[in-house]
Short mmCIF file of N, CA and C in Angstrom, two decimals:
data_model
loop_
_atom_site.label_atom_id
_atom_site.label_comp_id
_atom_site.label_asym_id
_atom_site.label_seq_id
_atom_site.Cartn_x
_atom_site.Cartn_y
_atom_site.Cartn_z
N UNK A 1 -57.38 -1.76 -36.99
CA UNK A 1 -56.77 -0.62 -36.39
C UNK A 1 -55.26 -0.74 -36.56
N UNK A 2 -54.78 0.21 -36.78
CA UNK A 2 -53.11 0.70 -37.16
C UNK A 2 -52.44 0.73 -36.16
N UNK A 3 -51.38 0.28 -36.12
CA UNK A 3 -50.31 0.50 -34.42
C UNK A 3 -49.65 2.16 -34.76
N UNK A 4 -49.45 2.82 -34.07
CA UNK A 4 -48.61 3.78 -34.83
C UNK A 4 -47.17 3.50 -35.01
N UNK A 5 -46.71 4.73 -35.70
CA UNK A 5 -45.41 4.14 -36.38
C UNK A 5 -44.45 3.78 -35.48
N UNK A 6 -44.17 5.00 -34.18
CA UNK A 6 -43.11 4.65 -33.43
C UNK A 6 -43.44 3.36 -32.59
N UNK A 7 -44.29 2.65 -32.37
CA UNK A 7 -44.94 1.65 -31.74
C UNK A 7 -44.07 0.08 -33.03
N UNK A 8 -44.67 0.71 -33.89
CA UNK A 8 -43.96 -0.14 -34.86
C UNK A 8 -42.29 -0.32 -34.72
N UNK A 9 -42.02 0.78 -35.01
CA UNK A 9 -40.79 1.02 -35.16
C UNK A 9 -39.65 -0.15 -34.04
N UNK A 10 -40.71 0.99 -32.42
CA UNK A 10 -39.66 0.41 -31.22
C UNK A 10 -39.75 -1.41 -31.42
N UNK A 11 -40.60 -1.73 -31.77
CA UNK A 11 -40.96 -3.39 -31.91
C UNK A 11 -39.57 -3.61 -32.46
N UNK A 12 -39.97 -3.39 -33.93
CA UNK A 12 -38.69 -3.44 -35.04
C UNK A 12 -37.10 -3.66 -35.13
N UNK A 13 -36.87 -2.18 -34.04
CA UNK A 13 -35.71 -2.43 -32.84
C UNK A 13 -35.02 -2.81 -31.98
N UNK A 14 -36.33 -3.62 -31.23
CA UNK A 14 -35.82 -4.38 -30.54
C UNK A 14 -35.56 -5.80 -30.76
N UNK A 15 -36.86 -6.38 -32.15
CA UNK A 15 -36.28 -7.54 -32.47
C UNK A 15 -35.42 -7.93 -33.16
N UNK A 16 -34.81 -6.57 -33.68
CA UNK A 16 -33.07 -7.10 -34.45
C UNK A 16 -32.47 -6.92 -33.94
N UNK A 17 -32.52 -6.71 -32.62
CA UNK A 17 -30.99 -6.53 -31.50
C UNK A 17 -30.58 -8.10 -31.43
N UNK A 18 -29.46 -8.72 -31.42
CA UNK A 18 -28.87 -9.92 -31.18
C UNK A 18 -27.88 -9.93 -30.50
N UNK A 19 -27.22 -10.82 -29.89
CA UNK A 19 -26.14 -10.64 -28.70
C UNK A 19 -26.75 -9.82 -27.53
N UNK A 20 -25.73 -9.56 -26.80
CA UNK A 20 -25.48 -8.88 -25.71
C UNK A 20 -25.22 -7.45 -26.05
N UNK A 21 -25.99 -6.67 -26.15
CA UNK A 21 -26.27 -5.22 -26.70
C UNK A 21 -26.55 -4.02 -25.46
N UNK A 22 -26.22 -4.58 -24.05
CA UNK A 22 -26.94 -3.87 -23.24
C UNK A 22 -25.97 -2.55 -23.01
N UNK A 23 -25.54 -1.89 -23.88
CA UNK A 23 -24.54 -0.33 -23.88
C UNK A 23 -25.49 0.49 -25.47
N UNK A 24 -26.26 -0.54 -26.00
CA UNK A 24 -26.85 0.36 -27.16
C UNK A 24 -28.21 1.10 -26.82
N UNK A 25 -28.31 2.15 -27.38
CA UNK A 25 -29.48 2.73 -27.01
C UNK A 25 -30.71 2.47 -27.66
N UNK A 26 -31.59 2.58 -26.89
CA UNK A 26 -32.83 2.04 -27.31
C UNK A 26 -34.29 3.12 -27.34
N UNK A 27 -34.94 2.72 -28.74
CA UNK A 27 -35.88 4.08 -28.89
C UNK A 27 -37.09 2.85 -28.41
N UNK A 28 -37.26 4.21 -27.19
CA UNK A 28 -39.24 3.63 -26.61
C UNK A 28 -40.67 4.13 -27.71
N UNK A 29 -41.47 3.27 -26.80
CA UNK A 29 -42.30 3.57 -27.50
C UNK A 29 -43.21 5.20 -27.73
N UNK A 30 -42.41 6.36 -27.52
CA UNK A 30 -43.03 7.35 -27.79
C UNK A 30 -41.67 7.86 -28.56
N UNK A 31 -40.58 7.67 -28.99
CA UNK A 31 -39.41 7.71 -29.67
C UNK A 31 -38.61 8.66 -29.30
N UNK A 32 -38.74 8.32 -27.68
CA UNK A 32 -37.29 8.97 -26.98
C UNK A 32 -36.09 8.33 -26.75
N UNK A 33 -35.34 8.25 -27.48
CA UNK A 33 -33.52 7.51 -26.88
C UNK A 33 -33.31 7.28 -25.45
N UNK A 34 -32.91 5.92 -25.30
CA UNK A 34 -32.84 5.87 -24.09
C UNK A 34 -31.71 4.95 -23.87
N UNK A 35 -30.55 4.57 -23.01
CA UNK A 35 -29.85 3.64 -23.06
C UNK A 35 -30.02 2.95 -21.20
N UNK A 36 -30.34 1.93 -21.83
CA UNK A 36 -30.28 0.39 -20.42
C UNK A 36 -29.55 0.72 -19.14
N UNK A 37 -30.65 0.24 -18.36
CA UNK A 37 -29.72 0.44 -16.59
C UNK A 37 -29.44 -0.92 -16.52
N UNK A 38 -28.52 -0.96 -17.36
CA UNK A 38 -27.48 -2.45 -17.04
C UNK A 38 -27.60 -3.34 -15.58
N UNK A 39 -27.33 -2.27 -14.57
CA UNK A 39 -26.89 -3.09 -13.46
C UNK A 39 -27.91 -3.18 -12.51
N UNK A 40 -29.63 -2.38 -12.86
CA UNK A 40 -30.51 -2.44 -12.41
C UNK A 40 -30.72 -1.52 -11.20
N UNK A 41 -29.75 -0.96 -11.29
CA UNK A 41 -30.23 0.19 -10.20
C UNK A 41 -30.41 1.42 -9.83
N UNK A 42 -31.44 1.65 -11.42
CA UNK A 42 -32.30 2.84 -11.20
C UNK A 42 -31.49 3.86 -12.27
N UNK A 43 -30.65 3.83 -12.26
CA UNK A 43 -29.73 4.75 -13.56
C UNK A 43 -29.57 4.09 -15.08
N UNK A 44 -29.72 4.85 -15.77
CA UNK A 44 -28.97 3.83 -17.07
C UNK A 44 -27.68 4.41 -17.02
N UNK A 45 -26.80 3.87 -18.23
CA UNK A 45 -25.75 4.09 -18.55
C UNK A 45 -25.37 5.44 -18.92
N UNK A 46 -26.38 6.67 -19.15
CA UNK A 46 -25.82 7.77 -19.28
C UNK A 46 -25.50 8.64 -18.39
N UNK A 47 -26.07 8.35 -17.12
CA UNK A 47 -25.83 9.05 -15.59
C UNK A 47 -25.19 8.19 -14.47
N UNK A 48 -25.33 6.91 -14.92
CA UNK A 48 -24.38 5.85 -14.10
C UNK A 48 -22.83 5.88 -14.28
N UNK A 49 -22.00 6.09 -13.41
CA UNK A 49 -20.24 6.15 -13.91
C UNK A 49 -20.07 4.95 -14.21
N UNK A 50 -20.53 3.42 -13.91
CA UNK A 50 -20.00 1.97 -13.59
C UNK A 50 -21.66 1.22 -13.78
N UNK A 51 -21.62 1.25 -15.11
CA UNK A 51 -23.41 0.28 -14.96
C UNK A 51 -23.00 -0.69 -15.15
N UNK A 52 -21.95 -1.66 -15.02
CA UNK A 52 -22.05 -2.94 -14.57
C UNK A 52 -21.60 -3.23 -12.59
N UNK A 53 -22.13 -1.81 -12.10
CA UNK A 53 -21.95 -2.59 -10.58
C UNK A 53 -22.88 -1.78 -9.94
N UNK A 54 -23.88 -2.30 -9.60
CA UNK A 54 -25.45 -1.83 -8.97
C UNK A 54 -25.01 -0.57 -7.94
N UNK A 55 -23.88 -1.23 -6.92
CA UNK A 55 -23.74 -0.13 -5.50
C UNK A 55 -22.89 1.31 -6.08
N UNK A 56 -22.63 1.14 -7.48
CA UNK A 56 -22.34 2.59 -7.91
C UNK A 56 -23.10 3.02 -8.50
N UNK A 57 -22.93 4.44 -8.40
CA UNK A 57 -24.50 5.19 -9.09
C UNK A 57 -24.30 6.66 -8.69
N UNK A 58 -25.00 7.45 -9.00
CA UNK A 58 -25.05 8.82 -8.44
C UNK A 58 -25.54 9.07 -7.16
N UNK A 59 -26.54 8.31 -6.48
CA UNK A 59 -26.69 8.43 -5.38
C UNK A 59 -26.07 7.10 -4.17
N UNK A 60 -24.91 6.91 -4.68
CA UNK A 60 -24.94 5.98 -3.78
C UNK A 60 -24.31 6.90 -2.15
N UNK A 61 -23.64 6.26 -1.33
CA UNK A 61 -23.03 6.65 -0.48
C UNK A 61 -21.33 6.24 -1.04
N UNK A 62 -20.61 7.02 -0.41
CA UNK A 62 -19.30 7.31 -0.72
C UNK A 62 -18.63 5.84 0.50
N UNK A 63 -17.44 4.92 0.04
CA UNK A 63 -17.09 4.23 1.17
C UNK A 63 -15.73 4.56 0.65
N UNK A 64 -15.04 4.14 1.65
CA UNK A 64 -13.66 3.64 1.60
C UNK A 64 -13.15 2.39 0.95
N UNK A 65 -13.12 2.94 -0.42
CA UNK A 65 -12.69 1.27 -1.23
C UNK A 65 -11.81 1.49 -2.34
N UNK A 66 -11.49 2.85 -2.55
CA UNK A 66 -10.75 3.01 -3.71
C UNK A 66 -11.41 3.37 -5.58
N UNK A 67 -12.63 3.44 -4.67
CA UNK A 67 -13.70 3.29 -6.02
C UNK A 67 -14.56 4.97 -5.63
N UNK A 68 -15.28 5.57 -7.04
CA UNK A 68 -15.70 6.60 -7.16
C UNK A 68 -17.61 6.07 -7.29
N UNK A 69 -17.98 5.64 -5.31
CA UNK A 69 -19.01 5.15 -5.18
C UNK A 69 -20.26 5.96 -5.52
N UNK A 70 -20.10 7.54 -5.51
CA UNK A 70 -20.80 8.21 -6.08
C UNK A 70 -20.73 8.93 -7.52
N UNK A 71 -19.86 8.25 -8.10
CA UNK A 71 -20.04 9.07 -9.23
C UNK A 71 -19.68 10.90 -9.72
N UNK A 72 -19.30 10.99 -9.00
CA UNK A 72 -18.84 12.59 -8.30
C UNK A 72 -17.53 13.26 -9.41
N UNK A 73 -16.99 11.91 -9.73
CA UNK A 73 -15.57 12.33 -10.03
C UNK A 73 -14.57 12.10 -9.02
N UNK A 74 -14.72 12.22 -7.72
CA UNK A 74 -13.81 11.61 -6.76
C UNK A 74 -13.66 10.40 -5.77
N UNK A 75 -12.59 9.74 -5.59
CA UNK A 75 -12.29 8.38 -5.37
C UNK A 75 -12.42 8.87 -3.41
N UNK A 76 -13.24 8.10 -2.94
CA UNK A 76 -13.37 7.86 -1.34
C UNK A 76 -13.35 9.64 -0.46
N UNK A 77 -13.83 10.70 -1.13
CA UNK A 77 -13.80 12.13 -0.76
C UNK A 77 -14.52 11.80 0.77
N UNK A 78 -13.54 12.37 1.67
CA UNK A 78 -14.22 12.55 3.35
C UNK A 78 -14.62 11.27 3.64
N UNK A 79 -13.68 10.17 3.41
CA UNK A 79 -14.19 9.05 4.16
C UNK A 79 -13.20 8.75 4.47
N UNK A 80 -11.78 9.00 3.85
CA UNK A 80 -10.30 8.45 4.63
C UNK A 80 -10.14 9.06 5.95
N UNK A 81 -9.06 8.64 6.70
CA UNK A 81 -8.46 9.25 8.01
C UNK A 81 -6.80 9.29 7.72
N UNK A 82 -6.58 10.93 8.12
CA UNK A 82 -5.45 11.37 7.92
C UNK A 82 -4.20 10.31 9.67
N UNK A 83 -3.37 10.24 8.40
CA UNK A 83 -2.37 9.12 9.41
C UNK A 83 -0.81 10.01 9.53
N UNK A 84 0.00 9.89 10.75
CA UNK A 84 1.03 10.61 10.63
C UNK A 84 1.86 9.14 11.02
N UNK A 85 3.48 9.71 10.07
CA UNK A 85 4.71 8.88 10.13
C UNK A 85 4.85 8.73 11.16
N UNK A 86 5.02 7.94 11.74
CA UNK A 86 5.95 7.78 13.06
C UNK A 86 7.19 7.62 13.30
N UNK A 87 8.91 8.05 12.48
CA UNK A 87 9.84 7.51 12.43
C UNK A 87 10.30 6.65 13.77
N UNK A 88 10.51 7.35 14.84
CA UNK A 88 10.34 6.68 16.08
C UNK A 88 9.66 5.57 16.91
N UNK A 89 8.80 5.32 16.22
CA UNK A 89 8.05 4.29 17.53
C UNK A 89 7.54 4.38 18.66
N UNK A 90 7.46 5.65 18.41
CA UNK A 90 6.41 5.70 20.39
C UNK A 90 5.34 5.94 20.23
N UNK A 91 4.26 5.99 19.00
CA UNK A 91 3.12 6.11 19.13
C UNK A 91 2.61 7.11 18.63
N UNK A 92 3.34 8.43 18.29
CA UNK A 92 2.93 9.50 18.43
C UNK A 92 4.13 9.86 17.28
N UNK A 93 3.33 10.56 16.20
CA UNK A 93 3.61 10.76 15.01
C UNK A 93 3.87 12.60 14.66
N UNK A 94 4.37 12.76 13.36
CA UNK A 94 5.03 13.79 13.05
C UNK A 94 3.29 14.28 12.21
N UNK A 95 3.14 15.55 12.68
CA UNK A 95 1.94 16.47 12.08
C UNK A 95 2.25 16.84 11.22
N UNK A 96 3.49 17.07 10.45
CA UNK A 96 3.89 17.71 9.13
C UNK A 96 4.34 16.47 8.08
N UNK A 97 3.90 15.50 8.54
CA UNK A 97 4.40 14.06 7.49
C UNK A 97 2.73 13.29 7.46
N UNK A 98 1.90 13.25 6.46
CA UNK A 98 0.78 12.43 6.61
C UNK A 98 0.76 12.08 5.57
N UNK A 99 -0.46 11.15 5.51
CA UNK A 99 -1.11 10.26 4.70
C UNK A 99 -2.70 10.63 4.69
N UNK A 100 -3.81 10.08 3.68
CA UNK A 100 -4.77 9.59 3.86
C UNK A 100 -4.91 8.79 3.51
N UNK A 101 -5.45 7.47 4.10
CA UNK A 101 -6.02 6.29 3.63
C UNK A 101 -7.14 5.90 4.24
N UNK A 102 -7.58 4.58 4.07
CA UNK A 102 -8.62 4.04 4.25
C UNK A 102 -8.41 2.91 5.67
N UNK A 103 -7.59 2.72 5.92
CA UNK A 103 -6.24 1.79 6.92
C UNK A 103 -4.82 2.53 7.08
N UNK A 104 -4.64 2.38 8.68
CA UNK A 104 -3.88 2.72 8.93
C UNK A 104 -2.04 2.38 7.99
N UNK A 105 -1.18 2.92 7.58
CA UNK A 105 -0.05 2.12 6.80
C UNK A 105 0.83 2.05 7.68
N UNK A 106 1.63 1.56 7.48
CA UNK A 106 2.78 0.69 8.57
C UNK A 106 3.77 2.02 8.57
N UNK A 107 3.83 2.19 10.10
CA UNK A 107 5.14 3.19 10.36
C UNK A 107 3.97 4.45 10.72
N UNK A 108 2.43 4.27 10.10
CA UNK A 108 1.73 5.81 10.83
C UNK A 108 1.01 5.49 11.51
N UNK A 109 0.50 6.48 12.63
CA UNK A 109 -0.22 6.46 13.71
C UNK A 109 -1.15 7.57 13.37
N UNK A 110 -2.32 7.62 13.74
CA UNK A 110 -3.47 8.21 14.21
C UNK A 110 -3.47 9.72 14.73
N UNK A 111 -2.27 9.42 15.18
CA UNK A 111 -2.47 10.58 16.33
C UNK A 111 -0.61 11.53 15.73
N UNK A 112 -0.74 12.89 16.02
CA UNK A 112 0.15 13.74 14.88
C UNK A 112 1.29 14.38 16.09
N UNK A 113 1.14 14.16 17.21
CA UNK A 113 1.25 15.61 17.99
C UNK A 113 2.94 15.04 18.30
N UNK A 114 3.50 14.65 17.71
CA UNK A 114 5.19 14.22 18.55
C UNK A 114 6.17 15.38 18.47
N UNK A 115 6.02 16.03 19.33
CA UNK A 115 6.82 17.41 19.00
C UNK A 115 8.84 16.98 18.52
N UNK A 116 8.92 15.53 18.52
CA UNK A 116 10.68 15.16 18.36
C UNK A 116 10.72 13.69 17.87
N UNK A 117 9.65 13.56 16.63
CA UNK A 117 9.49 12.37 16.04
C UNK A 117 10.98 11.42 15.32
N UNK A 118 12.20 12.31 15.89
CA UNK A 118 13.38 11.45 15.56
C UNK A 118 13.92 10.67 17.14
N UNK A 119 12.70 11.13 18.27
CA UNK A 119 13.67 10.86 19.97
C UNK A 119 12.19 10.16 20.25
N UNK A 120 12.53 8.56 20.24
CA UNK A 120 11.60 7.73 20.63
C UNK A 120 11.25 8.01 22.08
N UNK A 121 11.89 8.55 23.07
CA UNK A 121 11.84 8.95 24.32
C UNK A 121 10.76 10.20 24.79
N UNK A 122 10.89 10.87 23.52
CA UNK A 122 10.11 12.48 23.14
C UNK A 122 8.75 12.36 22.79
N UNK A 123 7.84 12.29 23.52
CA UNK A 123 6.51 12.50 23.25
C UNK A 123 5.08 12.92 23.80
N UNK A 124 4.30 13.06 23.71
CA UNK A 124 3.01 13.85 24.61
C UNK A 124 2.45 12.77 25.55
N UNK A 125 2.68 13.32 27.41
CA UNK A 125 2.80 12.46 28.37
C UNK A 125 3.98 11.69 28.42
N UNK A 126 4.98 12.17 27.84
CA UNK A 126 6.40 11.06 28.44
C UNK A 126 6.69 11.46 29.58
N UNK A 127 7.83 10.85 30.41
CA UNK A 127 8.03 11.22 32.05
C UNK A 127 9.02 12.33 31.68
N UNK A 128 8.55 13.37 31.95
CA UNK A 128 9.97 14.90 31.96
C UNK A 128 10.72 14.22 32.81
N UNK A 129 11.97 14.69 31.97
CA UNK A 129 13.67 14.12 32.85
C UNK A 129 14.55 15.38 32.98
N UNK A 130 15.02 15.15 33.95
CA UNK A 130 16.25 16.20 34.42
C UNK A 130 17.55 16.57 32.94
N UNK A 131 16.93 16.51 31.81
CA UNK A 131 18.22 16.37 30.68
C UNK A 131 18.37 17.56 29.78
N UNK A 132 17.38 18.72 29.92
CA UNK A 132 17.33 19.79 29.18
C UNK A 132 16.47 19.97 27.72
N UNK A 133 15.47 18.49 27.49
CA UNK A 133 15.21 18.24 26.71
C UNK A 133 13.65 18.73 26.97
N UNK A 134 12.41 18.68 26.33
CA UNK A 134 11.03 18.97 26.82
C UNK A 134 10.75 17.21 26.02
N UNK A 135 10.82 16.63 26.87
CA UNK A 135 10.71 15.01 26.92
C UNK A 135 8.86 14.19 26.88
N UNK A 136 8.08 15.47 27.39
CA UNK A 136 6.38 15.12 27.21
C UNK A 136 5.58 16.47 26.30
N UNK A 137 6.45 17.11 25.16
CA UNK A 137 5.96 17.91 24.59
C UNK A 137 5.23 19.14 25.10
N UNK A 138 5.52 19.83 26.26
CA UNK A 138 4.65 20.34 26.68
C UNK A 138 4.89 21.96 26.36
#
């Protein structure tokens, strides 16, 4: 009995591959092109963005790392937290000066609402003072 050809063939193919070949594509045994899920997790290399790192993939979940964990095209989308400057130091940051990151950066705070982010004295809940100033943002 005869093997058929593409049966032959895929054999053929695969035993002249040498080295480390795992980015070349490979014809199966019904002679569809196919290229290697390198990193073993479930994608090959034509729908995987990163097939040498398993936790990327098209379905992965998105983290905060600087990396495009889904494959999407975008780096950490809706997982940063928007941070405001604080020039002042009281805690309470300027709403028209931000950031997004993944960690807070030095000099921003969390929180946006400092209605006089140049008057360390000036901020939401400070003690109102007799000075003409609005000293707790209110």
């Amino acid at each position: 009995m005869r093997a058929p050809i593409s049966s032959v063939l895929a054999v053929v193919l695969l035993a002249c591959r040498t080295g480390d070949k795992s980015d070349d594509a490979l014809l199966d045994t019904e002679g569809i092109v196919s290229t290697p899920d390198a990193d073993g997790d479930g994608y090959d290399a034509d729908e995987d963005c990163d097939d040498e790192n398993s936790v990327v993939n098209p379905s992965a979940s998105e983290i905060c790392d600087g990396v495009d964990n889904n494959c999407d095209g975008v780096v950490d989308e809706e997982v940063t937290t928007t941070f405001y400057a604080d020039t002042d130091a009281d805690g309470f940051g300027d709403a028209d000066s931000t950031t997004e990151a993944c960690e807070k950066p030095d000099g921003f705070v969390p929180i946006g609402s400092d209605c006089d982010d140049t008057n360390g004295e000036v901020y939401p809940s400070a003690p109102e003072q007799c000075d003409g100033v609005d000293n707790d943002c209110d």
